[in-house]
Structure formats: C-alpha cells, structure tokens
mmCIF file of C-alpha atoms in Angstrom:
data_model
loop_
_atom_site.group_PDB
_atom_site.id
_atom_site.type_symbol
_atom_site.label_atom_id
_atom_site.label_comp_id
_atom_site.label_asym_id
_atom_site.label_seq_id
_atom_site.Cartn_x
_atom_site.Cartn_y
_atom_site.Cartn_z
ATOM 1 C CA MET E 1 167.697 19.835 145.236
ATOM 2 C CA GLY E 2 165.096 21.024 142.997
ATOM 3 C CA LYS E 3 164.620 18.344 140.439
ATOM 4 C CA ALA E 4 161.768 16.571 142.342
ATOM 5 C CA ASN E 5 159.996 19.872 142.631
ATOM 6 C CA LEU E 6 160.013 20.914 139.035
ATOM 7 C CA THR E 7 156.487 19.878 138.175
ATOM 8 C CA LEU E 8 153.787 21.764 136.086
ATOM 9 C CA VAL E 9 151.963 22.665 139.491
ATOM 10 C CA ASN E 10 155.061 23.865 141.224
ATOM 11 C CA ILE E 11 156.316 26.030 138.315
ATOM 12 C CA LEU E 12 153.426 27.195 136.454
ATOM 13 C CA GLY E 13 151.227 27.303 139.436
ATOM 14 C CA GLY E 14 153.774 29.119 141.589
ATOM 15 C CA ALA E 15 154.399 31.543 138.734
ATOM 16 C CA PHE E 16 150.480 32.313 138.404
ATOM 17 C CA SER E 17 150.038 32.577 142.102
ATOM 18 C CA GLY E 18 153.049 34.783 142.585
ATOM 19 C CA ASN E 19 151.942 37.166 139.758
ATOM 20 C CA LEU E 20 148.438 37.479 141.267
ATOM 21 C CA LEU E 21 149.931 38.544 144.711
ATOM 22 C CA ALA E 22 152.170 40.860 142.968
ATOM 23 C CA ALA E 23 149.427 42.520 140.992
ATOM 24 C CA LEU E 24 147.426 42.906 144.197
ATOM 25 C CA CYS E 25 150.374 44.418 145.926
ATOM 26 C CA LEU E 26 150.529 46.821 142.986
ATOM 27 C CA GLY E 27 147.000 47.735 143.833
ATOM 28 C CA VAL E 28 148.033 48.633 147.283
ATOM 29 C CA LEU E 29 151.046 50.536 145.966
ATOM 30 C CA THR E 30 148.946 52.466 143.497
ATOM 31 C CA ALA E 31 146.874 53.614 146.416
ATOM 32 C CA GLN E 32 149.771 54.563 148.588
ATOM 33 C CA THR E 33 151.351 56.380 145.847
ATOM 34 C CA SER E 34 148.139 58.390 144.794
ATOM 35 C CA SER E 35 147.731 59.180 148.641
ATOM 36 C CA TYR E 36 151.330 60.307 149.144
ATOM 37 C CA TYR E 37 151.340 62.915 146.152
ATOM 38 C CA HIS E 38 147.975 64.168 147.651
ATOM 39 C CA VAL E 39 149.011 64.522 151.447
ATOM 40 C CA PHE E 40 152.720 65.462 150.872
ATOM 41 C CA PRO E 41 152.835 67.860 148.002
ATOM 42 C CA ASP E 42 155.799 69.809 149.677
ATOM 43 C CA ASP E 43 158.163 66.918 149.861
ATOM 44 C CA ARG E 44 161.600 67.210 148.082
ATOM 45 C CA ARG E 45 161.560 66.401 144.459
ATOM 46 C CA PRO E 46 163.992 63.587 144.796
ATOM 47 C CA VAL E 47 161.693 61.634 147.105
ATOM 48 C CA LYS E 48 158.662 62.338 144.960
ATOM 49 C CA LEU E 49 160.901 61.009 141.969
ATOM 50 C CA VAL E 50 161.763 57.853 143.981
ATOM 51 C CA VAL E 51 158.297 57.173 144.805
ATOM 52 C CA GLY E 52 157.250 57.546 141.024
ATOM 53 C CA PHE E 53 160.055 55.393 140.076
ATOM 54 C CA LEU E 54 159.022 52.555 142.409
ATOM 55 C CA TRP E 55 155.463 52.616 141.259
ATOM 56 C CA THR E 56 156.595 52.433 137.628
ATOM 57 C CA LEU E 57 159.039 49.634 138.544
ATOM 58 C CA GLY E 58 156.138 47.788 140.104
ATOM 59 C CA ALA E 59 153.669 48.200 137.127
ATOM 60 C CA PHE E 60 156.537 47.203 134.769
ATOM 61 C CA GLN E 61 157.240 44.117 136.646
ATOM 62 C CA VAL E 62 153.710 42.837 136.785
ATOM 63 C CA ALA E 63 153.568 43.597 132.990
ATOM 64 C CA CYS E 64 156.691 41.597 132.466
ATOM 65 C CA PHE E 65 155.709 38.616 134.517
ATOM 66 C CA THR E 66 152.483 38.325 133.041
ATOM 67 C CA SER E 67 153.908 38.101 129.827
ATOM 68 C CA SER E 68 156.500 35.718 130.821
ATOM 69 C CA SER E 69 154.000 33.443 132.587
ATOM 70 C CA TYR E 70 151.680 33.466 129.497
ATOM 71 C CA ARG E 71 154.586 32.115 127.403
ATOM 72 C CA TRP E 72 155.219 29.390 129.953
ATOM 73 C CA ILE E 73 151.686 28.290 130.363
ATOM 74 C CA SER E 74 150.915 28.462 126.404
ATOM 75 C CA THR E 75 154.076 26.737 125.791
ATOM 76 C CA TYR E 76 154.566 23.848 128.516
ATOM 77 C CA TYR E 77 150.912 23.248 129.569
ATOM 78 C CA TYR E 78 150.710 19.752 128.216
ATOM 79 C CA ASN E 79 154.254 18.750 129.296
ATOM 80 C CA HIS E 80 154.421 17.503 132.765
ATOM 81 C CA SER E 81 158.293 16.795 132.721
ATOM 82 C CA ILE E 82 159.606 20.453 132.153
ATOM 83 C CA LEU E 83 162.861 20.235 133.781
ATOM 84 C CA GLY E 84 165.131 20.096 130.741
ATOM 85 C CA MET E 85 162.890 22.235 128.651
ATOM 86 C CA LEU E 86 161.755 25.289 130.334
ATOM 87 C CA ASN E 87 163.604 28.143 129.203
ATOM 88 C CA PRO E 88 163.170 31.125 131.630
ATOM 89 C CA THR E 89 165.874 33.389 130.235
ATOM 90 C CA THR E 90 163.175 35.537 128.235
ATOM 91 C CA TRP E 91 164.073 39.219 128.376
ATOM 92 C CA GLU E 92 160.734 39.790 130.527
ATOM 93 C CA PHE E 93 161.935 37.099 133.249
ATOM 94 C CA ILE E 94 165.540 38.711 133.215
ATOM 95 C CA THR E 95 164.172 42.205 133.213
ATOM 96 C CA TYR E 96 161.798 41.064 136.351
ATOM 97 C CA GLN E 97 164.930 39.861 138.280
ATOM 98 C CA MET E 98 167.066 42.913 137.437
ATOM 99 C CA SER E 99 164.182 45.209 138.544
ATOM 100 C CA THR E 100 163.466 43.145 141.617
ATOM 101 C CA VAL E 101 167.284 44.000 142.741
ATOM 102 C CA LEU E 102 166.611 47.586 141.845
ATOM 103 C CA ALA E 103 163.622 47.908 143.885
ATOM 104 C CA SER E 104 165.151 46.319 147.052
ATOM 105 C CA VAL E 105 168.346 48.412 146.539
ATOM 106 C CA THR E 106 166.435 51.699 146.216
ATOM 107 C CA VAL E 107 164.318 51.147 149.216
ATOM 108 C CA GLN E 108 167.279 49.795 151.317
ATOM 109 C CA THR E 109 169.226 52.912 150.333
ATOM 110 C CA PHE E 110 166.465 55.197 151.464
ATOM 111 C CA PHE E 111 166.354 53.558 155.084
ATOM 112 C CA VAL E 112 170.231 53.661 155.059
ATOM 113 C CA TYR E 113 170.108 57.326 154.314
ATOM 114 C CA ARG E 114 167.918 57.822 157.427
ATOM 115 C CA ILE E 115 170.349 55.816 159.419
ATOM 116 C CA TYR E 116 173.177 57.966 158.164
ATOM 117 C CA SER E 117 171.402 61.123 158.859
ATOM 118 C CA LEU E 118 171.297 59.890 162.522
ATOM 119 C CA SER E 119 174.671 58.347 163.046
ATOM 120 C CA ALA E 120 176.615 58.588 159.911
ATOM 121 C CA ASN E 121 177.367 54.783 159.811
ATOM 122 C CA PRO E 122 178.351 53.427 156.401
ATOM 123 C CA TYR E 123 175.563 50.526 156.134
ATOM 124 C CA GLN E 124 175.299 51.088 152.341
ATOM 125 C CA VAL E 125 177.992 48.498 151.731
ATOM 126 C CA LEU E 126 175.562 45.646 152.667
ATOM 127 C CA VAL E 127 173.236 47.084 150.132
ATOM 128 C CA LEU E 128 175.870 47.255 147.491
ATOM 129 C CA VAL E 129 176.741 43.825 148.031
ATOM 130 C CA GLN E 130 173.357 42.428 147.653
ATOM 131 C CA CYS E 131 173.026 44.208 144.463
ATOM 132 C CA GLY E 132 176.110 42.917 142.989
ATOM 133 C CA PHE E 133 175.025 39.354 143.871
ATOM 134 C CA GLY E 134 171.498 39.971 142.478
ATOM 135 C CA ALA E 135 172.942 41.557 139.275
ATOM 136 C CA ALA E 136 175.436 38.559 139.140
ATOM 137 C CA LEU E 137 172.507 36.057 139.475
ATOM 138 C CA SER E 138 170.681 37.688 136.507
ATOM 139 C CA VAL E 139 173.744 37.659 134.393
ATOM 140 C CA LYS E 140 174.539 34.337 135.180
ATOM 141 C CA ALA E 141 171.184 32.928 134.343
ATOM 142 C CA CYS E 142 171.293 34.492 131.028
ATOM 143 C CA MET E 143 174.217 32.197 129.995
ATOM 144 C CA HIS E 144 172.186 28.947 130.293
ATOM 145 C CA PRO E 145 169.360 27.786 128.155
ATOM 146 C CA THR E 146 167.157 25.746 130.497
ATOM 147 C CA LEU E 147 166.174 25.913 134.089
ATOM 148 C CA GLU E 148 167.864 22.720 134.936
ATOM 149 C CA ALA E 149 171.193 24.181 133.765
ATOM 150 C CA ILE E 150 170.391 27.413 136.033
ATOM 151 C CA LEU E 151 169.687 25.391 139.045
ATOM 152 C CA GLN E 152 172.874 23.501 138.627
ATOM 153 C CA GLU E 153 175.110 26.579 138.160
ATOM 154 C CA CYS E 154 173.419 29.513 139.810
ATOM 155 C CA THR E 155 172.116 27.831 143.134
ATOM 156 C CA TRP E 156 175.085 29.044 145.142
ATOM 157 C CA LEU E 157 174.593 32.636 144.059
ATOM 158 C CA ALA E 158 170.772 32.686 144.670
ATOM 159 C CA VAL E 159 171.511 31.467 148.357
ATOM 160 C CA VAL E 160 174.141 33.992 148.994
ATOM 161 C CA TRP E 161 171.794 36.710 147.533
ATOM 162 C CA TYR E 162 168.960 35.834 149.628
ATOM 163 C CA ALA E 163 170.996 35.642 152.897
ATOM 164 C CA ILE E 164 172.623 39.058 152.336
ATOM 165 C CA GLN E 165 169.395 40.583 151.401
ATOM 166 C CA ALA E 166 167.788 39.360 154.470
ATOM 167 C CA THR E 167 170.793 40.406 156.728
ATOM 168 C CA ALA E 168 170.693 43.871 155.087
ATOM 169 C CA ASP E 169 167.064 44.128 155.976
ATOM 170 C CA VAL E 170 167.561 42.954 159.739
ATOM 171 C CA VAL E 171 170.533 45.313 160.170
ATOM 172 C CA ILE E 172 168.963 48.439 158.860
ATOM 173 C CA ALA E 173 165.780 47.839 160.767
ATOM 174 C CA THR E 174 167.766 47.213 163.907
ATOM 175 C CA CYS E 175 170.170 49.976 163.616
ATOM 176 C CA MET E 176 167.243 52.398 162.924
ATOM 177 C CA CYS E 177 165.537 51.272 166.064
ATOM 178 C CA LEU E 178 168.704 51.539 168.246
ATOM 179 C CA GLN E 179 169.626 55.022 166.839
ATOM 180 C CA LEU E 180 165.978 56.182 167.623
ATOM 181 C CA HIS E 181 166.108 54.814 171.008
ATOM 182 C CA ARG E 182 169.296 56.560 172.153
ATOM 183 C CA ARG E 183 167.701 59.802 171.216
ATOM 184 C CA ARG E 184 164.772 59.422 173.894
ATOM 185 C CA THR E 185 164.819 62.754 175.849
ATOM 186 C CA GLY E 186 162.795 62.244 178.796
ATOM 187 C CA PHE E 187 159.829 64.411 177.399
ATOM 188 C CA LYS E 188 156.809 62.215 177.307
ATOM 189 C CA LYS E 189 155.379 63.563 173.889
ATOM 190 C CA THR E 190 158.890 63.412 172.165
ATOM 191 C CA ASP E 191 159.464 60.030 173.662
ATOM 192 C CA SER E 192 156.114 58.768 172.502
ATOM 193 C CA ALA E 193 156.805 59.991 168.920
ATOM 194 C CA ILE E 194 159.949 58.242 168.765
ATOM 195 C CA ASN E 195 158.579 55.052 170.328
ATOM 196 C CA ARG E 196 155.957 55.072 167.587
ATOM 197 C CA MET E 197 158.669 55.668 164.886
ATOM 198 C CA ILE E 198 160.449 52.582 166.521
ATOM 199 C CA LEU E 199 157.293 50.672 166.120
ATOM 200 C CA TYR E 200 156.735 51.554 162.580
ATOM 201 C CA THR E 201 160.379 50.956 161.600
ATOM 202 C CA MET E 202 160.283 47.355 163.265
ATOM 203 C CA SER E 203 156.899 46.677 161.587
ATOM 204 C CA THR E 204 157.974 47.698 158.037
ATOM 205 C CA GLY E 205 161.537 46.054 158.272
ATOM 206 C CA LEU E 206 160.134 42.935 159.913
ATOM 207 C CA ILE E 207 157.901 42.296 156.963
ATOM 208 C CA THR E 208 160.768 42.265 154.268
ATOM 209 C CA SER E 209 163.326 40.605 156.733
ATOM 210 C CA VAL E 210 160.892 37.738 157.440
ATOM 211 C CA LEU E 211 160.092 37.249 153.853
ATOM 212 C CA SER E 212 163.710 37.175 152.604
ATOM 213 C CA CYS E 213 164.681 34.675 155.396
ATOM 214 C CA PHE E 214 161.720 32.467 154.448
ATOM 215 C CA LEU E 215 162.638 32.587 150.831
ATOM 216 C CA LEU E 216 166.289 31.748 151.959
ATOM 217 C CA VAL E 217 165.088 28.727 153.802
ATOM 218 C CA ILE E 218 162.785 27.432 151.129
ATOM 219 C CA PHE E 219 165.403 27.660 148.437
ATOM 220 C CA ALA E 220 168.069 26.188 150.316
ATOM 221 C CA LYS E 221 165.734 23.271 151.405
ATOM 222 C CA GLU E 222 163.118 22.650 148.641
ATOM 223 C CA GLY E 223 164.814 24.369 145.496
ATOM 224 C CA PHE E 224 162.785 25.933 142.849
ATOM 225 C CA HIS E 225 159.354 25.444 144.746
ATOM 226 C CA PHE E 226 155.910 26.475 144.339
ATOM 227 C CA SER E 227 156.311 28.645 147.737
ATOM 228 C CA LEU E 228 159.631 30.198 146.326
ATOM 229 C CA LEU E 229 157.711 31.730 143.285
ATOM 230 C CA ALA E 230 154.542 32.510 145.038
ATOM 231 C CA ILE E 231 156.204 34.575 147.572
ATOM 232 C CA GLY E 232 159.286 35.493 145.893
ATOM 233 C CA ILE E 233 157.630 37.141 142.838
ATOM 234 C CA PRO E 234 155.611 39.857 144.864
ATOM 235 C CA LEU E 235 158.744 40.570 147.309
ATOM 236 C CA SER E 236 159.753 43.498 145.134
ATOM 237 C CA PRO E 237 156.295 45.609 145.368
ATOM 238 C CA VAL E 238 156.467 44.672 149.103
ATOM 239 C CA TYR E 239 159.696 46.493 149.580
ATOM 240 C CA SER E 240 158.000 49.649 147.884
ATOM 241 C CA ILE E 241 155.039 49.294 150.216
ATOM 242 C CA THR E 242 157.113 49.285 153.091
ATOM 243 C CA MET E 243 158.749 52.434 152.021
ATOM 244 C CA LEU E 244 155.492 54.108 151.082
ATOM 245 C CA ALA E 245 154.082 53.051 154.568
ATOM 246 C CA ASN E 246 157.018 54.547 156.333
ATOM 247 C CA LEU E 247 156.687 57.971 154.461
ATOM 248 C CA HIS E 248 152.884 58.044 155.307
ATOM 249 C CA THR E 249 153.659 57.420 159.265
ATOM 250 C CA ARG E 250 154.677 61.157 159.277
ATOM 251 C CA THR E 251 151.113 62.348 159.353
ATOM 252 C CA THR E 252 150.150 60.380 162.436
ATOM 253 C CA ILE E 253 153.346 61.447 164.313
ATOM 254 C CA ARG E 254 153.213 64.925 163.501
ATOM 255 C CA ALA E 255 149.615 64.988 164.419
ATOM 256 C CA LYS E 256 150.536 63.601 167.827
ATOM 257 C CA LEU E 257 153.396 66.222 168.261
ATOM 258 C CA ALA E 258 151.167 69.110 167.275
ATOM 259 C CA THR E 259 148.569 68.747 170.014
ATOM 260 C CA PRO E 260 150.097 68.979 173.537
ATOM 261 C CA SER E 261 148.188 68.549 176.584
ATOM 262 C CA PRO E 262 147.940 71.250 179.395
ATOM 263 C CA LEU E 263 149.891 68.915 181.678
ATOM 264 C CA GLU E 264 152.723 68.256 179.205
ATOM 265 C CA LEU E 265 152.935 72.022 178.622
ATOM 266 C CA ILE E 266 153.495 72.722 182.465
ATOM 267 C CA SER E 267 155.854 69.856 182.591
ATOM 268 C CA ALA E 268 157.886 71.223 179.614
ATOM 269 C CA SER E 269 158.001 74.719 180.989
ATOM 270 C CA ILE E 270 159.466 73.396 184.423
ATOM 271 C CA LYS E 271 162.036 71.301 182.725
ATOM 272 C CA LYS E 272 162.847 73.525 179.958
ATOM 273 C CA ARG E 273 166.235 74.745 181.423
ATOM 274 C CA ARG E 274 167.307 71.685 183.060
ATOM 275 C CA ARG E 275 166.935 69.687 180.047
ATOM 276 C CA LYS E 276 167.290 72.126 177.017
ATOM 277 C CA ASN E 277 169.926 70.236 175.553
ATOM 278 C CA ALA E 278 168.056 66.900 175.642
ATOM 279 C CA GLY E 279 164.890 68.394 174.253
ATOM 280 C CA ASN E 280 166.842 69.884 171.279
ATOM 281 C CA HIS E 281 168.503 66.569 170.768
ATOM 282 C CA GLY E 282 165.139 64.821 170.444
ATOM 283 C CA SER E 283 163.744 67.404 168.113
ATOM 284 C CA VAL E 284 166.977 67.154 166.011
ATOM 285 C CA CYS E 285 166.182 63.267 166.047
ATOM 286 C CA ILE E 286 162.766 63.699 164.811
ATOM 287 C CA ASN E 287 163.635 66.256 162.243
ATOM 288 C CA ALA E 288 166.374 63.837 160.729
ATOM 289 C CA TYR E 289 164.062 61.025 160.782
ATOM 290 C CA PHE E 290 161.386 62.980 158.720
ATOM 291 C CA ALA E 291 164.165 64.373 156.327
ATOM 292 C CA THR E 292 164.226 62.328 153.175
ATOM 293 C CA LEU E 293 166.841 62.111 150.343
#
C-alpha cells in the first residue's frame, strides 16, 4: 500500500491543494473568531482563551505547512520518483501533525464537557486515547528518515488513530443528541429550541465524523494518496470551525426563546402547575447546553 501512489502529483499536488483549503478554512475561522468576540463579550474567560488558542493554532499550522510544502516543492520538483528520498520529518511537518492532534482534542473535550454537564458520562477517555495514538504517530515518524520508512513502520498507527478519532466524533455527537432528546419537556418553544440544538449538534458533529471516516478509508485503501493530503491537511481548522459554529448557534436559539407567542403564553400558563418540573428540567437542559468550560 502507498508505493504506487507516491508520485509527484499525489504528494506535492496533494500537499499544495490541502494547504490551500486549510488557508481558506483559516479565513472562515478568522471571521468566526472576530464575530464571536464581538457578539459574546460576556462569555467566560476560559472559553475566550480556547477560541483564541484555536485561531492561533490554525494560523500557525498554515504557516508551518506552507513552509514545509515550499521545501518539498523546491527540493523534489524535478524528481518524479521520490519514495526513497522525501523526508517529511521537518520540524514544521511534525509540529503540524502534533497541532492537528491538539486541535481535535481541544474541540472534542469542549463537546465532552457539554455531555458531562448533561449526564456526567466519562467520554473523555476516547479523546485521550486518540490523543495518545496521534502523539505516538508523530513521535514514531520522527524516528524514520524517509517517507517510505514511515509508511512501512507507522501505517497501523495512522489507521488506528483515524479510526479512534472518527469513533470519538460519532460517539460524542450521538450522545449529545440523545441527552438533549431525553430532556424534551412538552412545551413547544422549549422543545423547538432543543430540536434546533440537536440539529446543530448533528450537523457540526457529522462534518468531522464523515471527514475522519473518509480519511480512514482512503488511507487503508490507497495509502499516502492525493486525497489523503488534500482532505487531511484542512481537518484541523474544520474542527475549530465546528466549535465556533456551535458557539454561534446560541444567538439563534436565545432569540427564538426570547419572543413567545400569545398562544404559547396561554398554553404555558395553563400547564404551569401540572408540568412545572418538566419545564424546569428543560430550562436546566438549555442552560447546561449553553454553559461552556
């Protein structure tokens, strides 16, 4: 696996395309970050620090991979058989790999915290396991001088890392949706807000889950392929984008809850005593969902 695909187009072309997509994602992330600080100035300091950290990490990754891609292109452009020569273990490439793991762990931990605030289930173990395999892959790659040697020795680590990362994304998104669904109250407005939270959670979780699964299939079937680089390189900023998108959903949901219709006010008044506990439960659910770090 992998040797037949190690051509000039597959490696250098994939790296260039992936870095271009990562730069575009950084632009989206920059707009989201600027909007976040403007719209949510009263958020807790830890959340603001995490958002700033993710943006800084995304910018640093694009800079690192741009430098690494430049070295590859300028060094190997005229060599169409680079399997035994290409040395990807530059500090920029290794730093990029480690920062990718760090970004995914940060975002997954954020969502795990929200699950914990709703149910106290310890799903952080999946995040820690994928962090361990991602870090091991980076360290192991540093021990080999060429891409050929890395593929021979580290393929199983990469497959396991992609598999655990995809599993963690699916489990986190599924658990959040289930916990929110169980807290439906019967009040139309509260249930509508919860349904919207479920939709946003599924949408943001599905993006990273599908990308991780796609990368796993590509790597297991094709090895170090053009598509692996083109999609895998922008994966880290995509994680950050999903977290910022999730934070921004609070504006829509809170606006929906803030303007009750007359009919809903009458209905809520009639059901107030009968369903007081359920109504409180729904409010607690929404407050827990909005609570961040």
